[in-house]
Coordinates of N, CA and C in Angstrom, one line a residue:
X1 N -26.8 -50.9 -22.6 CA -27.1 -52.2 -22.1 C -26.0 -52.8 -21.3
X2 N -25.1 -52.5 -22.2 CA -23.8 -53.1 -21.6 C -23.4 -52.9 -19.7
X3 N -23.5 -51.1 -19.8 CA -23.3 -51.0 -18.3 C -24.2 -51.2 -17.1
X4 N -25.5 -50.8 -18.0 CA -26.9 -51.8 -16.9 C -26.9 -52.8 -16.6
X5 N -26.5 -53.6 -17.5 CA -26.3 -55.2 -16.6 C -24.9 -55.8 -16.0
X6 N -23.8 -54.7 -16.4 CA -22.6 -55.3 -15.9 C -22.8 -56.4 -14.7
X7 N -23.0 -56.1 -13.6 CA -22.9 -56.6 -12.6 C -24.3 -57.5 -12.4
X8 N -25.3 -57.7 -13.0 CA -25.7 -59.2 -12.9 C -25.2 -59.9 -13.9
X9 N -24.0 -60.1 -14.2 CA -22.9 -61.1 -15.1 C -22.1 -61.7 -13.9
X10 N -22.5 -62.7 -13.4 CA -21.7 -63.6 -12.7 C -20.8 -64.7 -12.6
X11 N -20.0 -65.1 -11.7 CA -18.8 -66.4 -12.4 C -20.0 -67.6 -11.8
X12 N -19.4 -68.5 -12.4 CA -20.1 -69.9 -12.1 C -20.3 -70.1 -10.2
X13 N -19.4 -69.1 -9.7 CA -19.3 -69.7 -7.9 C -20.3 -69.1 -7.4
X14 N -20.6 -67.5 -8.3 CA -20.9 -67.1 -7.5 C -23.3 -66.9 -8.1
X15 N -23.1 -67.6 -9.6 CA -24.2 -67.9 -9.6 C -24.8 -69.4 -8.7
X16 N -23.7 -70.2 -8.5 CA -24.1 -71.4 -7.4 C -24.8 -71.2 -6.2
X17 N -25.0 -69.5 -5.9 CA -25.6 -69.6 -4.6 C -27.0 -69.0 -5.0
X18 N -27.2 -68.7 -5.6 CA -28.6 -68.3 -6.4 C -30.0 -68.6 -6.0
X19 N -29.8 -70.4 -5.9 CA -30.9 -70.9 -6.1 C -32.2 -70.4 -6.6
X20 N -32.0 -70.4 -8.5 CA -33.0 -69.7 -9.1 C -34.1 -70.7 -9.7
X21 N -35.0 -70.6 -10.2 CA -36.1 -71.3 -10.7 C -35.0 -72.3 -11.6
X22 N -34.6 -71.5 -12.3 CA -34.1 -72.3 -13.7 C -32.5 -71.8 -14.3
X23 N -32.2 -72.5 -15.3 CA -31.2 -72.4 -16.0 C -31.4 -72.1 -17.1
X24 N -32.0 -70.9 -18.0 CA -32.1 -70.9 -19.5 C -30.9 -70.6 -19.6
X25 N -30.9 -71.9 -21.1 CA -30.2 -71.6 -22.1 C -30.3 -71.5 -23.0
X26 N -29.8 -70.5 -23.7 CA -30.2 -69.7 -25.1 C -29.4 -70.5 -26.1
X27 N -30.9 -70.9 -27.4 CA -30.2 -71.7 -28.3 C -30.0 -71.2 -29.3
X28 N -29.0 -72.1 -30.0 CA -28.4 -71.5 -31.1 C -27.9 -72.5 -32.6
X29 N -27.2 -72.0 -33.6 CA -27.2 -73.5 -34.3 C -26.7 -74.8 -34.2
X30 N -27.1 -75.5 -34.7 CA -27.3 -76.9 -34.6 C -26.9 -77.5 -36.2
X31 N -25.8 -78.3 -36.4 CA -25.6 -78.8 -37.6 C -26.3 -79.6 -38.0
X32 N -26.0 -80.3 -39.5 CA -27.2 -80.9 -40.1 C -27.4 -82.5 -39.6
X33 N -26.5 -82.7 -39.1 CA -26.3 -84.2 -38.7 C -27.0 -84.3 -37.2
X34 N -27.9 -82.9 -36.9 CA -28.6 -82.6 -35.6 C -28.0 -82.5 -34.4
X35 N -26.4 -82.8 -34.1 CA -25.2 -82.2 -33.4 C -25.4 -80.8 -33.3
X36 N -25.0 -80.7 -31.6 CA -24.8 -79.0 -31.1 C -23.5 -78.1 -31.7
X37 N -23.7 -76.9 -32.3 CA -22.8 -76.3 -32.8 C -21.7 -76.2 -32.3
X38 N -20.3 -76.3 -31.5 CA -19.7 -75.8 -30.7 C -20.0 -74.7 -30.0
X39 N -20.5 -73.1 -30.3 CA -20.9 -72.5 -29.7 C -22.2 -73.0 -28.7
X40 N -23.2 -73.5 -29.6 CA -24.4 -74.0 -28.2 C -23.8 -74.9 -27.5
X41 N -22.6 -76.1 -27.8 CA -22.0 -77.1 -27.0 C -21.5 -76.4 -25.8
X42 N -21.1 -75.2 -26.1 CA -20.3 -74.2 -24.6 C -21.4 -73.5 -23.9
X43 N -22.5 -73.5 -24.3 CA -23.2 -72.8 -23.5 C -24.1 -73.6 -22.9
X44 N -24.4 -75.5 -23.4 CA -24.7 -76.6 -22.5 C -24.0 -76.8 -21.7
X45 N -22.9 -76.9 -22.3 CA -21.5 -77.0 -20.8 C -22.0 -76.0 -19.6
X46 N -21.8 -74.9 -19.7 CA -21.9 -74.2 -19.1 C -23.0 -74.0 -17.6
X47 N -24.1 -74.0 -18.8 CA -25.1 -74.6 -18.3 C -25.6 -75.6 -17.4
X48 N -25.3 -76.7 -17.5 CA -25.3 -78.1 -17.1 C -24.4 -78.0 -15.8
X49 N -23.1 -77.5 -15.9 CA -22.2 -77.2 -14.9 C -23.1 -76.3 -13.4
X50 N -23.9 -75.3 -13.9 CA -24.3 -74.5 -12.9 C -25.6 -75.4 -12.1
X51 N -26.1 -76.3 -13.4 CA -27.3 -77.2 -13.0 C -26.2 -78.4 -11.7
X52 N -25.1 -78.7 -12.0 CA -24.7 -80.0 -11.0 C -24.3 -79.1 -9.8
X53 N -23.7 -78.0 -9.8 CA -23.7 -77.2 -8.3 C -25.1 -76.9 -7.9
X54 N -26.0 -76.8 -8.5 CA -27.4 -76.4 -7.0 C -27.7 -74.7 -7.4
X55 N -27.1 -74.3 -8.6 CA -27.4 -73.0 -9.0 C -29.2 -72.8 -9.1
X56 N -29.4 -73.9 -9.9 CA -31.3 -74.1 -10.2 C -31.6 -75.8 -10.1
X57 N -32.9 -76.2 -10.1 CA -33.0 -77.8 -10.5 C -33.5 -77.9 -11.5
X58 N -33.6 -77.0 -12.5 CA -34.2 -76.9 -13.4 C -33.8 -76.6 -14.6
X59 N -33.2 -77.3 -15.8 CA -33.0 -76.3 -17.3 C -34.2 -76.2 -18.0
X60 N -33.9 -75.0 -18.7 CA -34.8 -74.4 -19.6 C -34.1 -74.4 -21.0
X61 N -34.6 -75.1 -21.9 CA -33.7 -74.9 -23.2 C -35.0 -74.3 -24.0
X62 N -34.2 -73.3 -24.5 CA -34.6 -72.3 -25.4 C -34.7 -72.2 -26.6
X63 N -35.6 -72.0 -27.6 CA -34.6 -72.2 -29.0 C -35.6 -72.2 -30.0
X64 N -35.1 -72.3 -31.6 CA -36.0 -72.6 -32.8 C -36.2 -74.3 -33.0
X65 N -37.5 -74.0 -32.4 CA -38.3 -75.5 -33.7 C -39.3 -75.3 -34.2
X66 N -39.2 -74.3 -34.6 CA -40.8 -73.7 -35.8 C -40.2 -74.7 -37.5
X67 N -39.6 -75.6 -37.7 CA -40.0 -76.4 -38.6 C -39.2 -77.7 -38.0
X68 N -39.8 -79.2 -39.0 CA -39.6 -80.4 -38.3 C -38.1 -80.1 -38.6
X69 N -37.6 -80.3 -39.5 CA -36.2 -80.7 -40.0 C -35.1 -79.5 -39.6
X70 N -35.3 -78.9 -38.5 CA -34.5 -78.0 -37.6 C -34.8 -77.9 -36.2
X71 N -34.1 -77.9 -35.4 CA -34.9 -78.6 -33.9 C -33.0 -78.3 -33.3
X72 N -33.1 -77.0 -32.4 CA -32.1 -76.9 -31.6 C -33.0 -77.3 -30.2
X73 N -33.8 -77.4 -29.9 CA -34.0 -77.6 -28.3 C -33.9 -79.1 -28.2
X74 N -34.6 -80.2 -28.9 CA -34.3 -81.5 -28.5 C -32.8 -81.8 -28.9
X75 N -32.2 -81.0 -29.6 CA -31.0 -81.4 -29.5 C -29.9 -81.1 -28.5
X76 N -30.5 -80.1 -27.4 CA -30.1 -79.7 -26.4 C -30.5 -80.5 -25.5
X77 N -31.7 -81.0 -25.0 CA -32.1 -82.2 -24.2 C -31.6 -83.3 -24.3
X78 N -31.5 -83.7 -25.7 CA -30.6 -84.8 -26.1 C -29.2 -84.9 -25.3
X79 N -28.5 -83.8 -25.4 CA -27.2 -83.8 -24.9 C -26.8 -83.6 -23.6
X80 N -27.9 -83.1 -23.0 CA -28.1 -83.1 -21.6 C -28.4 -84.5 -20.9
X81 N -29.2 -84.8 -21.5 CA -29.6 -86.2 -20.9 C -28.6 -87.8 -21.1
X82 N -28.0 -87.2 -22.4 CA -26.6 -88.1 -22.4 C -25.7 -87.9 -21.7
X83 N -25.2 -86.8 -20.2 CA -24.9 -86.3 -19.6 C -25.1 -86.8 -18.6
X84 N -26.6 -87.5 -18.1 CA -26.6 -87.9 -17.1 C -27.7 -87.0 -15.9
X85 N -28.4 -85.7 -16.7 CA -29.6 -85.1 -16.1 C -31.3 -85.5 -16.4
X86 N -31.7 -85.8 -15.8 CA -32.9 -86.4 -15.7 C -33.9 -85.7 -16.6
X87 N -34.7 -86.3 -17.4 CA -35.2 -85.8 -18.3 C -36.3 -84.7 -17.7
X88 N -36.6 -85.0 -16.7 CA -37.8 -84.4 -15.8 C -37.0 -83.4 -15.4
X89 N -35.8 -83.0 -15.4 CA -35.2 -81.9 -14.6 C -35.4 -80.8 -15.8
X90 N -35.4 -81.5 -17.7 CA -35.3 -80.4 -18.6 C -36.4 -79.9 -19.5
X91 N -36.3 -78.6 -18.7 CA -37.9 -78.1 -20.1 C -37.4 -77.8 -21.3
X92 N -37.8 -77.9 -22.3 CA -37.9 -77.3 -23.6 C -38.8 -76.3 -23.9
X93 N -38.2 -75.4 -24.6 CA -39.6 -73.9 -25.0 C -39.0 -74.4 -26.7
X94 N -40.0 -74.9 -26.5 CA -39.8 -74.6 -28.9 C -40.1 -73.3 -29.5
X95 N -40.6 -72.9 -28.9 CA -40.8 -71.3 -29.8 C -40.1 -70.2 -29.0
X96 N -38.8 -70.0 -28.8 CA -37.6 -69.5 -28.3 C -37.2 -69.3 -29.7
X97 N -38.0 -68.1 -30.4 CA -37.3 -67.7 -32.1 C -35.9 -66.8 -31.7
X98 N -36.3 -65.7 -30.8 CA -35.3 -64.8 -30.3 C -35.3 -64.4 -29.0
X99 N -34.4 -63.7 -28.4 CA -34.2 -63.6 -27.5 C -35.3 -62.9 -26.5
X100 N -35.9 -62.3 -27.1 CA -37.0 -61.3 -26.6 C -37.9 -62.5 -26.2
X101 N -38.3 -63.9 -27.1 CA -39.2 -64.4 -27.0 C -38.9 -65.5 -26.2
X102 N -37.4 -65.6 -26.1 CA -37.5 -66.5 -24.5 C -37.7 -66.0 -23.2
X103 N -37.5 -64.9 -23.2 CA -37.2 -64.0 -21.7 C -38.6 -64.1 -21.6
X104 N -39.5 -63.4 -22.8 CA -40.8 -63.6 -22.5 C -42.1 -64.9 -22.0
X105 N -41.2 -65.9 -22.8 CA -41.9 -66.7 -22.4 C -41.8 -67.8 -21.2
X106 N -40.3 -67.8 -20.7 CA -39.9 -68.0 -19.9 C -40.8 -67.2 -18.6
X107 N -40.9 -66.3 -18.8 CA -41.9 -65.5 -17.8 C -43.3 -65.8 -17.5
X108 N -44.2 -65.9 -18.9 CA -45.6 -66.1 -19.2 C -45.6 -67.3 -19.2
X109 N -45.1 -68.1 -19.9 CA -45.2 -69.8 -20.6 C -44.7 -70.5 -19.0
X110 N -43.5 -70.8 -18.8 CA -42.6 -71.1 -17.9 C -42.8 -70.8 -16.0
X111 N -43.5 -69.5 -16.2 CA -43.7 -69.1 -15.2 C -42.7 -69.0 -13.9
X112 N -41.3 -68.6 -15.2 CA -40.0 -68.4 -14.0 C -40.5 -66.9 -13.7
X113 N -39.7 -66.6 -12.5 CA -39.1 -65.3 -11.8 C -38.0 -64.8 -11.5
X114 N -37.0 -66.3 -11.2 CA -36.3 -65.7 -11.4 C -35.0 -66.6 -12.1
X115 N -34.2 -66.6 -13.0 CA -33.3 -67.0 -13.7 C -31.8 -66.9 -13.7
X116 N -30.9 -68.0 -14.3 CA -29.8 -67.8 -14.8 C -29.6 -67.9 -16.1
X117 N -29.3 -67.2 -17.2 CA -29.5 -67.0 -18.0 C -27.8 -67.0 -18.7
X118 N -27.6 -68.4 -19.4 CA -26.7 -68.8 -20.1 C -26.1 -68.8 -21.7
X119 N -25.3 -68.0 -21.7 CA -25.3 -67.4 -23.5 C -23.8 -67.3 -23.8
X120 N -23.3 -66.7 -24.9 CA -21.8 -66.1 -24.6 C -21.8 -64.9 -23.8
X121 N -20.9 -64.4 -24.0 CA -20.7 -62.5 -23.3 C -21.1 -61.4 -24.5
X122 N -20.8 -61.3 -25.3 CA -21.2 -60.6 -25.9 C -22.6 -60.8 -26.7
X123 N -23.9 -61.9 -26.2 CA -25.0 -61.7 -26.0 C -25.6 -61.6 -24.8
X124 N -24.9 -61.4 -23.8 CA -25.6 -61.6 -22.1 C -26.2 -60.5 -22.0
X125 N -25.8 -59.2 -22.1 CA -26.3 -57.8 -22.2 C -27.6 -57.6 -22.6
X126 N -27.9 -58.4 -23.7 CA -29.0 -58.1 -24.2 C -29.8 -58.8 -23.8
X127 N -29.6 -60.2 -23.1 CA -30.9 -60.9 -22.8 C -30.8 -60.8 -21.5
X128 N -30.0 -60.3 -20.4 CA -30.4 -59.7 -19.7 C -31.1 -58.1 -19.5
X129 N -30.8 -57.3 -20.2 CA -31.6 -56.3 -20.0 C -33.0 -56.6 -20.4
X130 N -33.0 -57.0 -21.9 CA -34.6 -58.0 -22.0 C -35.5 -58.4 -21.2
X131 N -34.8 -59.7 -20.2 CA -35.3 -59.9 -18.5 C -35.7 -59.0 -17.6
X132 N -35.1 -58.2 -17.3 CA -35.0 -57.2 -16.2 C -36.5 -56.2 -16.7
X133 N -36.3 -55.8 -18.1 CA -37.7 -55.0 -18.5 C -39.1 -55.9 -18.2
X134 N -38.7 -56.9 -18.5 CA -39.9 -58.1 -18.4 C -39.9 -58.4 -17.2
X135 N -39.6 -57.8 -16.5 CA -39.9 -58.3 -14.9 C -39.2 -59.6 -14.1
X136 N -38.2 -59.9 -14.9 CA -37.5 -61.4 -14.6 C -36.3 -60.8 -13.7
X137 N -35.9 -61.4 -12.7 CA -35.1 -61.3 -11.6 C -33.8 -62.4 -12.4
X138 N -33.2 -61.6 -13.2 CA -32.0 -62.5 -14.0 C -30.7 -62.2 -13.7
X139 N -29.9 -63.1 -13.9 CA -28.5 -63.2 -13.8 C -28.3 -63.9 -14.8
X140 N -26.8 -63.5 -15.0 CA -25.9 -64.2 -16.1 C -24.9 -64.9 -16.1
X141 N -24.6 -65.8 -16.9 CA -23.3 -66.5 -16.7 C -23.0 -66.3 -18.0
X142 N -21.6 -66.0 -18.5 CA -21.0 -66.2 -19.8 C -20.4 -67.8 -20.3
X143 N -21.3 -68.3 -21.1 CA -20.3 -69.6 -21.5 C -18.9 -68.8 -22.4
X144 N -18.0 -70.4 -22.7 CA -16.9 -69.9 -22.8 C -17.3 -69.6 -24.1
X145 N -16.2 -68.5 -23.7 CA -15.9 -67.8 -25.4 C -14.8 -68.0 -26.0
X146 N -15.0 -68.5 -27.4 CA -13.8 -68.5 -28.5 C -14.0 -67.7 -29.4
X147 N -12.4 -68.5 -30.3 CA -12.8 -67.3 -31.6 C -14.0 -67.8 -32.7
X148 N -14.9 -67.9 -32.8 CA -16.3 -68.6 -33.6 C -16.1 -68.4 -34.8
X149 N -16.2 -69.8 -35.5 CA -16.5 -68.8 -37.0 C -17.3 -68.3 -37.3
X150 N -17.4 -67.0 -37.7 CA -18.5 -65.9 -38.2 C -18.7 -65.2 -37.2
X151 N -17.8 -64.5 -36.2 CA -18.4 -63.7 -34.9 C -18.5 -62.7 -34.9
X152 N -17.1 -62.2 -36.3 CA -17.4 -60.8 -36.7 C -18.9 -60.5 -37.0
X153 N -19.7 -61.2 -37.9 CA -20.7 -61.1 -38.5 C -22.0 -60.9 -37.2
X154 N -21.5 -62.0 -36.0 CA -23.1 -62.2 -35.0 C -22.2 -60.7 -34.3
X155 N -21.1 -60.0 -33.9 CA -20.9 -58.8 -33.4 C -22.0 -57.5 -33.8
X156 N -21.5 -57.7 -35.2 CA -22.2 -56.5 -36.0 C -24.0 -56.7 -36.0
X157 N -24.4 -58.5 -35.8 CA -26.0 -58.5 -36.0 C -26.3 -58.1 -34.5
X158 N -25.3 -58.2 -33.1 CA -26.2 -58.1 -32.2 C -25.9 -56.6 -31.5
X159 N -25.3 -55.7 -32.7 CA -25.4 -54.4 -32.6 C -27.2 -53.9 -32.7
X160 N -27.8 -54.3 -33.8 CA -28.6 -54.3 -34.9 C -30.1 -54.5 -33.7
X161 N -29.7 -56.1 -33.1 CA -30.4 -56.6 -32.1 C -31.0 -56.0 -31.3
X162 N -29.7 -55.0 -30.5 CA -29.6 -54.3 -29.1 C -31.1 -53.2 -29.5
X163 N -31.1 -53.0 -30.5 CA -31.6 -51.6 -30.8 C -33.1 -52.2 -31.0
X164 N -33.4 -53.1 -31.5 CA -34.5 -53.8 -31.7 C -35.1 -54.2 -30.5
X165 N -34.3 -55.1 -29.6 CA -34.9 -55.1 -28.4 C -35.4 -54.3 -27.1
X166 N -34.6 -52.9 -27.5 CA -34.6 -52.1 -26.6 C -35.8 -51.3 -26.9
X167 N -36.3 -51.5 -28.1 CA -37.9 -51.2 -28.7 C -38.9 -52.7 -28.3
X168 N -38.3 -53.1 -28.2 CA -39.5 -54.6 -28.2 C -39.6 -54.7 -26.5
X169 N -38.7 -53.9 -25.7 CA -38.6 -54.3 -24.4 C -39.6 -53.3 -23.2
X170 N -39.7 -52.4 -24.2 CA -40.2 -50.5 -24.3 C -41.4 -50.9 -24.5
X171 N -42.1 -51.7 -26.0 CA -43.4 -51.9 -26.2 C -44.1 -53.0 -25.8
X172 N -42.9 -54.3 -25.4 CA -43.5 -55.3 -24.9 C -44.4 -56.1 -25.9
X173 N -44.4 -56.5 -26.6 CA -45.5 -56.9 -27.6 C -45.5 -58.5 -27.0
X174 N -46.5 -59.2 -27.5 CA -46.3 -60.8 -27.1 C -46.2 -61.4 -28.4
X175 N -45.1 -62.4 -28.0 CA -44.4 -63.0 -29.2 C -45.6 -64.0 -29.9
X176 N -45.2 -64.5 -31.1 CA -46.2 -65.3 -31.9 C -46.6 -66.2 -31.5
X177 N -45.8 -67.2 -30.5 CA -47.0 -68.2 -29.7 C -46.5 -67.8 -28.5
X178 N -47.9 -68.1 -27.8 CA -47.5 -68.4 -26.0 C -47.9 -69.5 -26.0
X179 N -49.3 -70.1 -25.7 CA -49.8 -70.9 -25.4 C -50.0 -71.2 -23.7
X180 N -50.3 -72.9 -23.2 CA -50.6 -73.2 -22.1 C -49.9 -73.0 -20.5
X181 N -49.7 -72.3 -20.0 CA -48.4 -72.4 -19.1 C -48.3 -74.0 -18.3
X182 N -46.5 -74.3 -18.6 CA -45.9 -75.2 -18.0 C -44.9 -74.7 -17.2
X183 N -45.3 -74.5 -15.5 CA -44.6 -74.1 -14.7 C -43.6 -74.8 -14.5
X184 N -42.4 -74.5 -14.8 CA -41.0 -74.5 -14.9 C -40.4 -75.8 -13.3
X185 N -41.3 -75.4 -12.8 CA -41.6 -76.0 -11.1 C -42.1 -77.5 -11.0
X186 N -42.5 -78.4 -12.2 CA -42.8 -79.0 -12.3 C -42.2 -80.2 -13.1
X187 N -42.6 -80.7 -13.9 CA -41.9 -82.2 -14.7 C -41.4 -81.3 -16.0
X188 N -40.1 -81.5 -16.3 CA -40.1 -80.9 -18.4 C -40.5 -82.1 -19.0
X189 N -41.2 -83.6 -19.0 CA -41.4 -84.1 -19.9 C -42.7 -83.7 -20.5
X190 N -43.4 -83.1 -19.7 CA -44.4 -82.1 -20.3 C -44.4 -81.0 -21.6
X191 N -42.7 -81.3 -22.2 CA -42.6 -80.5 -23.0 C -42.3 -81.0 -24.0
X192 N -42.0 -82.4 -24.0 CA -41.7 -83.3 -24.8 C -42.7 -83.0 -26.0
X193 N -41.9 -83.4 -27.1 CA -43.0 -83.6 -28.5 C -42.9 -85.3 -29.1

């Protein structure tokens, strides 16, 4: 995976010239006080940065909200919008369980084609090769990477991942919800809950 996608892994300059549907960003945890973990904080940054150059007009926040009292995508909107991006510029996908199931639904749900796809580096590989099987015309940006706590542990789970995906990518299955499509091309308050 790693060598198949090397080179759609781009720097921020040179995904600026892209002009892709969207910006997914891939969510991740979210502390109890409903604050962005520092890891998702660096990959809003990131993100948000490619959205004020003209990379896409569009974010896509990705993520778990399959119960009330855990909710990483509004709290990605939230922080975006306290930023200064228009609510209408941000979609939310709440059922973004995994990575397989945003690419997917980003594609079916979202009705992107084509994407920048915002993560650390040592998950880009995987959700771009994900994309690419699914027919998404993706690129990557790496948010910044530190030392995280617990990275030894997400190293060894997105060993585990790769292998998983690269069967889910093979069989294609459709994730547990899709539902109505909201083209990505349109308003995100439509995604609002």
């Amino acid at each position: 995976m790693k060598n198949h996608t090397a080179e759609r892994i781009l720097s921020e300059e040179e995904a600026a010239e892209l002009d892709a549907d969207c910006i997914l960003i891939l969510g991740c945890g979210v502390r109890e006080d409903g604050s962005p973990s520092l890891m998702l904080r660096d990959r809003l940054e990131t993100g948000m940065a490619l959205y004020e150059v003209g990379a896409a007009e569009k974010l896509l926040m990705s993520g778990d909200h399959g119960r009330k009292e855990y909710d990483e995508v509004n709290t990605m909107k939230d922080f975006a919008m306290e930023r200064g991006i228009p609510s209408a510029d941000i979609f939310m996908d709440h059922a973004g369980f995994s990575t397989y199931d945003s690419m997917y639904r980003a594609r079916d749900v979202f009705c992107a084609k084509k994407v920048i796809i915002v993560t650390q580096t040592y998950h880009l590989p995987r959700a771009l090769y994900v994309a690419e099987k699914l027919g998404l015309e993706a690129y990557g940006v790496a948010a910044l990477d530190v030392n995280y706590h617990g990275q030894a542990y997400r190293e060894l789970r997105e060993m585990l991942a790769r292998a998983k995906d690269f069967c889910s990518a093979w069989l294609q299955p459709a994730p547990k919800y899709l539902g109505e499509t909201i083209p990505v091309s349109g308003n995100g308050d439509l995604t609002n809950d």
